[in-house]
mmCIF file of C-alpha atoms in Angstrom:
data_model
loop_
_atom_site.group_PDB
_atom_site.id
_atom_site.type_symbol
_atom_site.label_atom_id
_atom_site.label_comp_id
_atom_site.label_asym_id
_atom_site.label_seq_id
_atom_site.Cartn_x
_atom_site.Cartn_y
_atom_site.Cartn_z
ATOM 1 C CA MET A 22 -4.427 -14.544 12.645
ATOM 2 C CA PRO A 23 -2.042 -14.162 9.667
ATOM 3 C CA ASN A 24 -0.615 -17.372 8.287
ATOM 4 C CA ARG A 25 2.825 -17.626 9.801
ATOM 5 C CA PRO A 26 5.737 -19.578 8.310
ATOM 6 C CA PHE A 27 4.367 -23.131 8.539
ATOM 7 C CA ARG A 28 5.605 -25.449 5.803
ATOM 8 C CA PHE A 29 3.104 -27.649 3.993
ATOM 9 C CA PRO A 30 3.778 -30.505 1.555
ATOM 10 C CA ALA A 31 4.995 -29.179 -1.806
ATOM 11 C CA THR A 32 2.687 -31.199 -4.058
ATOM 12 C CA VAL A 33 2.295 -28.603 -6.789
ATOM 13 C CA ALA A 34 2.843 -28.605 -10.500
ATOM 14 C CA MET A 35 6.127 -26.699 -10.482
ATOM 15 C CA VAL A 36 8.990 -26.091 -8.078
ATOM 16 C CA LEU A 37 11.225 -23.087 -8.690
ATOM 17 C CA ALA A 38 14.449 -23.929 -6.855
ATOM 18 C CA LEU A 39 16.500 -20.892 -5.911
ATOM 19 C CA ALA A 40 19.749 -22.831 -5.895
ATOM 20 C CA GLY A 41 19.150 -24.241 -9.357
ATOM 21 C CA CYS A 42 18.944 -20.975 -11.269
ATOM 22 C CA ALA A 43 22.302 -19.798 -12.554
ATOM 23 C CA THR A 44 21.172 -16.217 -13.167
ATOM 24 C CA GLY A 45 19.287 -15.833 -9.886
ATOM 25 C CA SER A 46 16.260 -14.624 -11.883
ATOM 26 C CA PRO A 47 12.998 -16.472 -12.406
ATOM 27 C CA ALA A 48 12.415 -17.996 -15.810
ATOM 28 C CA VAL A 49 9.222 -16.055 -16.468
ATOM 29 C CA ASP A 50 8.822 -17.637 -19.886
ATOM 30 C CA ASP A 51 8.545 -21.008 -18.155
ATOM 31 C CA LEU A 52 5.492 -19.714 -16.295
ATOM 32 C CA LEU A 53 3.659 -18.697 -19.450
ATOM 33 C CA PRO A 54 1.122 -18.965 -20.895
ATOM 34 C CA ALA A 55 -0.985 -18.541 -17.777
ATOM 35 C CA ASP A 56 -3.970 -16.633 -16.494
ATOM 36 C CA ALA A 57 -2.685 -16.920 -12.933
ATOM 37 C CA VAL A 58 0.749 -17.607 -11.439
ATOM 38 C CA LEU A 59 0.665 -18.601 -7.772
ATOM 39 C CA LEU A 60 3.997 -18.023 -6.032
ATOM 40 C CA GLY A 61 4.199 -20.020 -2.809
ATOM 41 C CA GLU A 62 6.813 -18.720 -0.417
ATOM 42 C CA GLN A 63 8.331 -19.500 2.935
ATOM 43 C CA HIS A 64 7.346 -16.314 4.724
ATOM 44 C CA ASP A 65 10.688 -15.764 6.445
ATOM 45 C CA GLU A 66 12.830 -16.386 3.352
ATOM 46 C CA PRO A 67 14.011 -13.017 1.892
ATOM 47 C CA ALA A 68 15.167 -14.698 -1.312
ATOM 48 C CA HIS A 69 11.565 -15.717 -1.981
ATOM 49 C CA GLN A 70 10.355 -12.145 -1.723
ATOM 50 C CA ARG A 71 13.115 -11.029 -4.061
ATOM 51 C CA ARG A 72 12.063 -13.688 -6.540
ATOM 52 C CA GLN A 73 8.444 -12.542 -6.315
ATOM 53 C CA ARG A 74 9.483 -8.996 -7.080
ATOM 54 C CA GLU A 75 11.430 -10.122 -10.127
ATOM 55 C CA VAL A 76 8.429 -12.014 -11.501
ATOM 56 C CA VAL A 77 6.167 -9.005 -10.929
ATOM 57 C CA GLU A 78 8.634 -6.603 -12.544
ATOM 58 C CA ARG A 79 9.266 -8.812 -15.562
ATOM 59 C CA LEU A 80 5.573 -9.386 -16.249
ATOM 60 C CA SER A 81 4.715 -5.717 -15.782
ATOM 61 C CA SER A 82 7.564 -4.628 -18.089
ATOM 62 C CA ARG A 83 5.945 -6.745 -20.807
ATOM 63 C CA GLY A 84 2.498 -5.333 -20.133
ATOM 64 C CA ARG A 85 1.339 -8.801 -19.083
ATOM 65 C CA LEU A 86 0.527 -8.219 -15.402
ATOM 66 C CA ALA A 87 -3.193 -7.926 -14.645
ATOM 67 C CA ALA A 88 -2.990 -7.691 -10.846
ATOM 68 C CA VAL A 89 -1.062 -8.804 -7.781
ATOM 69 C CA ALA A 90 -3.171 -10.614 -5.181
ATOM 70 C CA LEU A 91 -1.905 -10.928 -1.619
ATOM 71 C CA GLU A 92 -2.398 -13.367 1.204
ATOM 72 C CA MET A 93 -0.902 -10.575 3.296
ATOM 73 C CA ALA A 94 -3.956 -8.293 2.989
ATOM 74 C CA GLU A 95 -7.663 -8.909 3.366
ATOM 75 C CA GLN A 96 -10.298 -9.031 0.652
ATOM 76 C CA GLY A 97 -11.709 -5.584 -0.072
ATOM 77 C CA ALA A 98 -8.393 -3.780 0.372
ATOM 78 C CA SER A 99 -6.964 -2.517 -2.915
ATOM 79 C CA THR A 100 -4.596 -0.004 -4.464
ATOM 80 C CA ALA A 101 -6.761 0.258 -7.585
ATOM 81 C CA GLY A 102 -7.730 3.874 -6.854
ATOM 82 C CA LEU A 103 -4.188 5.087 -6.270
ATOM 83 C CA PRO A 104 -1.951 6.887 -8.791
ATOM 84 C CA ARG A 105 1.320 5.370 -9.930
ATOM 85 C CA GLN A 106 3.132 8.011 -7.900
ATOM 86 C CA ALA A 107 1.510 6.909 -4.631
ATOM 87 C CA ASP A 108 3.964 6.706 -1.755
ATOM 88 C CA GLU A 109 4.348 3.857 0.688
ATOM 89 C CA SER A 110 2.117 5.421 3.333
ATOM 90 C CA MET A 111 -0.731 5.744 0.832
ATOM 91 C CA VAL A 112 -0.293 2.173 -0.349
ATOM 92 C CA ARG A 113 -0.127 0.761 3.153
ATOM 93 C CA ALA A 114 -3.283 2.633 4.097
ATOM 94 C CA ALA A 115 -5.113 1.384 0.996
ATOM 95 C CA LEU A 116 -4.157 -2.203 1.804
ATOM 96 C CA GLN A 117 -4.884 -1.761 5.544
ATOM 97 C CA TRP A 118 -1.454 -3.247 6.075
ATOM 98 C CA ASN A 119 -0.875 -5.266 9.264
ATOM 99 C CA GLU A 120 2.775 -4.699 10.095
ATOM 100 C CA ALA A 121 2.586 -6.953 13.148
ATOM 101 C CA GLY A 122 1.657 -9.902 10.979
ATOM 102 C CA TRP A 123 3.576 -9.064 7.816
ATOM 103 C CA PRO A 124 6.764 -6.947 7.788
ATOM 104 C CA TRP A 125 6.427 -4.270 5.122
ATOM 105 C CA GLN A 126 10.148 -4.392 4.362
ATOM 106 C CA ALA A 127 9.664 -7.939 3.039
ATOM 107 C CA TYR A 128 6.730 -7.244 0.721
ATOM 108 C CA GLY A 129 6.798 -3.495 0.157
ATOM 109 C CA PRO A 130 9.277 -3.521 -2.748
ATOM 110 C CA THR A 131 7.144 -5.955 -4.765
ATOM 111 C CA ILE A 132 3.936 -4.099 -3.990
ATOM 112 C CA MET A 133 5.416 -0.721 -4.856
ATOM 113 C CA ALA A 134 6.797 -2.077 -8.124
ATOM 114 C CA ALA A 135 3.272 -3.106 -9.121
ATOM 115 C CA VAL A 136 1.764 0.232 -8.079
ATOM 116 C CA ALA A 137 4.442 2.148 -10.027
ATOM 117 C CA ALA A 138 3.552 0.076 -13.089
ATOM 118 C CA GLY A 139 -0.129 0.992 -12.751
ATOM 119 C CA VAL A 140 -1.073 -2.554 -11.730
ATOM 120 C CA PRO A 141 -3.635 -3.014 -8.932
ATOM 121 C CA VAL A 142 -2.579 -4.812 -5.777
ATOM 122 C CA LEU A 143 -5.488 -6.638 -4.146
ATOM 123 C CA GLY A 144 -6.031 -8.028 -0.698
ATOM 124 C CA ALA A 145 -7.055 -11.659 -1.176
ATOM 125 C CA ASN A 146 -7.168 -13.206 2.276
ATOM 126 C CA LEU A 147 -10.322 -14.026 4.207
ATOM 127 C CA PRO A 148 -11.226 -11.042 6.418
ATOM 128 C CA ARG A 149 -10.445 -11.670 10.052
ATOM 129 C CA GLU A 150 -14.030 -11.098 11.146
ATOM 130 C CA ARG A 151 -15.174 -14.007 8.972
ATOM 131 C CA MET A 152 -12.776 -16.580 10.411
ATOM 132 C CA ARG A 153 -14.883 -17.544 13.418
ATOM 133 C CA ALA A 154 -17.871 -18.210 11.160
ATOM 134 C CA ALA A 155 -15.673 -20.311 8.892
ATOM 135 C CA MET A 156 -14.625 -22.493 11.821
ATOM 136 C CA GLY A 157 -18.214 -23.622 12.318
ATOM 137 C CA ASP A 158 -19.178 -23.876 8.666
ATOM 138 C CA ALA A 159 -19.413 -27.603 7.927
ATOM 139 C CA SER A 160 -20.246 -26.906 4.270
ATOM 140 C CA LEU A 161 -16.590 -25.989 3.754
ATOM 141 C CA ASP A 162 -15.629 -29.625 4.340
ATOM 142 C CA ALA A 163 -17.417 -30.598 1.139
ATOM 143 C CA LEU A 164 -15.149 -28.358 -0.974
ATOM 144 C CA LEU A 165 -12.415 -30.985 -0.713
ATOM 145 C CA ASP A 166 -12.816 -34.704 -1.346
ATOM 146 C CA ALA A 167 -12.214 -37.057 1.571
ATOM 147 C CA GLY A 168 -8.577 -37.712 0.691
ATOM 148 C CA ALA A 169 -7.715 -34.038 0.282
ATOM 149 C CA LEU A 170 -9.599 -33.140 3.455
ATOM 150 C CA ALA A 171 -7.595 -35.730 5.402
ATOM 151 C CA ALA A 172 -4.359 -34.467 3.843
ATOM 152 C CA GLN A 173 -5.226 -30.884 4.759
ATOM 153 C CA ARG A 174 -5.949 -31.964 8.327
ATOM 154 C CA GLU A 175 -2.547 -33.686 8.474
ATOM 155 C CA ALA A 176 -0.872 -30.585 7.028
ATOM 156 C CA ILE A 177 -2.471 -28.393 9.698
ATOM 157 C CA ARG A 178 -1.447 -30.856 12.424
ATOM 158 C CA ALA A 179 2.157 -31.067 11.233
ATOM 159 C CA GLY A 180 2.345 -27.361 10.428
ATOM 160 C CA HIS A 181 1.375 -26.532 13.985
ATOM 161 C CA CYS A 182 3.986 -28.952 15.354
ATOM 162 C CA ASP A 183 1.426 -31.247 17.024
ATOM 163 C CA LEU A 184 0.593 -28.447 19.451
ATOM 164 C CA LEU A 185 -3.050 -27.979 18.439
ATOM 165 C CA PRO A 186 -5.666 -29.896 20.454
ATOM 166 C CA ALA A 187 -7.376 -32.497 18.280
ATOM 167 C CA ALA A 188 -10.697 -30.694 18.653
ATOM 168 C CA GLN A 189 -9.250 -27.613 16.954
ATOM 169 C CA LEU A 190 -7.972 -29.375 13.844
ATOM 170 C CA GLY A 191 -11.348 -29.502 12.084
ATOM 171 C CA PRO A 192 -12.105 -25.793 12.630
ATOM 172 C CA MET A 193 -8.590 -24.815 11.545
ATOM 173 C CA VAL A 194 -8.933 -26.881 8.368
ATOM 174 C CA ARG A 195 -12.159 -25.015 7.579
ATOM 175 C CA VAL A 196 -10.411 -21.691 8.022
ATOM 176 C CA GLN A 197 -7.670 -22.836 5.650
ATOM 177 C CA ILE A 198 -10.244 -23.893 3.059
ATOM 178 C CA ALA A 199 -12.121 -20.604 3.443
ATOM 179 C CA ARG A 200 -8.921 -18.632 3.010
ATOM 180 C CA ASP A 201 -7.973 -20.608 -0.094
ATOM 181 C CA ARG A 202 -11.438 -20.025 -1.541
ATOM 182 C CA ALA A 203 -11.239 -16.290 -0.794
ATOM 183 C CA MET A 204 -7.896 -16.024 -2.587
ATOM 184 C CA ALA A 205 -9.259 -17.993 -5.542
ATOM 185 C CA ARG A 206 -12.249 -15.683 -5.824
ATOM 186 C CA THR A 207 -9.986 -12.648 -5.786
ATOM 187 C CA ILE A 208 -7.843 -14.118 -8.555
ATOM 188 C CA ALA A 209 -10.849 -15.068 -10.678
ATOM 189 C CA GLY A 210 -12.338 -11.596 -10.267
ATOM 190 C CA ALA A 211 -9.092 -9.927 -11.374
ATOM 191 C CA ALA A 212 -8.409 -12.163 -14.384
ATOM 192 C CA VAL A 213 -7.903 -10.373 -17.719
ATOM 193 C CA PRO A 214 -7.560 -12.267 -21.031
ATOM 194 C CA GLY A 215 -3.970 -12.211 -22.235
ATOM 195 C CA LYS A 216 -2.596 -11.079 -18.873
ATOM 196 C CA VAL A 217 -1.515 -12.749 -15.628
ATOM 197 C CA VAL A 218 -2.721 -12.388 -12.052
ATOM 198 C CA VAL A 219 0.118 -13.122 -9.636
ATOM 199 C CA LEU A 220 -0.709 -14.435 -6.147
ATOM 200 C CA LEU A 221 1.806 -14.043 -3.316
ATOM 201 C CA ALA A 222 1.030 -16.547 -0.578
ATOM 202 C CA GLY A 223 2.484 -19.222 1.641
ATOM 203 C CA ALA A 224 3.484 -22.481 -0.002
ATOM 204 C CA GLY A 225 0.577 -24.392 1.514
ATOM 205 C CA HIS A 226 -1.937 -22.113 -0.166
ATOM 206 C CA VAL A 227 -0.604 -22.812 -3.657
ATOM 207 C CA ASP A 228 -0.638 -26.589 -3.230
ATOM 208 C CA ALA A 229 -2.383 -27.869 -6.343
ATOM 209 C CA THR A 230 -4.034 -30.760 -4.523
ATOM 210 C CA LEU A 231 -5.230 -28.895 -1.433
ATOM 211 C CA GLY A 232 -5.057 -25.136 -1.853
ATOM 212 C CA VAL A 233 -6.135 -22.213 -4.000
ATOM 213 C CA PRO A 234 -5.989 -24.097 -7.343
ATOM 214 C CA ARG A 235 -8.789 -26.396 -6.138
ATOM 215 C CA HIS A 236 -11.158 -23.426 -5.995
ATOM 216 C CA LEU A 237 -10.311 -21.667 -9.270
ATOM 217 C CA PRO A 238 -12.537 -21.908 -12.362
ATOM 218 C CA PRO A 239 -11.419 -24.760 -14.647
ATOM 219 C CA ALA A 240 -11.253 -22.359 -17.581
ATOM 220 C CA LEU A 241 -8.329 -20.484 -16.050
ATOM 221 C CA GLN A 242 -4.835 -21.671 -16.887
ATOM 222 C CA VAL A 243 -3.060 -21.751 -13.533
ATOM 223 C CA ARG A 244 0.648 -22.138 -12.729
ATOM 224 C CA PRO A 245 1.233 -23.009 -9.050
ATOM 225 C CA VAL A 246 4.873 -22.578 -8.041
ATOM 226 C CA VAL A 247 6.597 -23.448 -4.776
ATOM 227 C CA LEU A 248 9.706 -21.379 -4.152
ATOM 228 C CA GLU A 249 12.344 -23.604 -2.578
ATOM 229 C CA ARG A 250 15.089 -22.680 -0.190
ATOM 230 C CA ALA A 251 18.616 -22.421 -1.528
ATOM 231 C CA GLY A 252 20.915 -25.161 -0.316
ATOM 232 C CA PRO A 253 20.187 -28.398 1.547
ATOM 233 C CA ALA A 254 19.555 -26.989 5.031
ATOM 234 C CA LYS A 255 15.992 -26.512 6.243
ATOM 235 C CA ARG A 256 15.025 -24.648 9.358
ATOM 236 C CA ASP A 257 13.423 -26.752 12.083
ATOM 237 C CA TYR A 258 10.552 -24.537 13.180
ATOM 238 C CA CYS A 259 8.990 -27.120 15.473
ATOM 239 C CA THR A 260 12.145 -27.605 17.532
ATOM 240 C CA GLU A 261 12.536 -23.838 17.803
ATOM 241 C CA LEU A 262 8.917 -23.426 18.866
ATOM 242 C CA ARG A 263 9.096 -26.164 21.494
ATOM 243 C CA GLN A 264 12.270 -24.636 22.892
ATOM 244 C CA LYS A 265 10.547 -21.269 23.188
ATOM 245 C CA MET A 266 7.536 -22.833 24.903
ATOM 246 C CA ALA A 267 9.570 -24.956 27.322
ATOM 247 C CA PRO A 268 9.492 -23.785 30.944
ATOM 248 C CA PRO A 269 12.683 -22.149 32.164
ATOM 249 C CA PRO A 270 15.053 -24.447 34.050
ATOM 250 C CA ALA A 271 14.658 -24.473 37.779
ATOM 251 C CA SER A 272 17.199 -22.285 39.538
#
């Protein structure tokens, strides 16, 4: 199941606030030097996808972009064999794009900008068929220390609005860890000296204390970034979800 717009604690090294940038463009120089820049979005925030595209375009225009890795596509999917002139249908097929989980209109412009620049776009997420095995893999628990494991469990509980049965929290935490590790392996495999791999993922995955950075090689210089919403208002997903799940009023 694709990671939907659950919000996790933003305990990362950098926060790029949309409302705080006078030009509306990301300060790419503030992200460098780096071997990997991890852009953590709120999945339903169009401004975040625009910001991702700007980062990708600015790095590629400087010849500094090594690859774009995606939570939105599975490991093994890649545009590496496509020409720069590839159209959207070719790119979507190469990435085995799941429109039901991830609307192409949100991510297509960024992906196509990378393809047009001759930069590979790589699926980074754990393949769906490996998720059930991850749920029962107790060795995944050892990839986080006790404090981080407890924090990840709390993040999963809160992110799912207290609607998950307690017995499912442990397996869901393992899936999250396995997904973070898969993304980290994709980034490490795409790293090129002097260039930057950009990861597009949900904010929880770029959390420096819990997510992808925990699984990257120490030799890589990593810049995790949480993209913040503009303005003070934050959407209350849990209230919305509970309202949707509530039984209809009796007639």
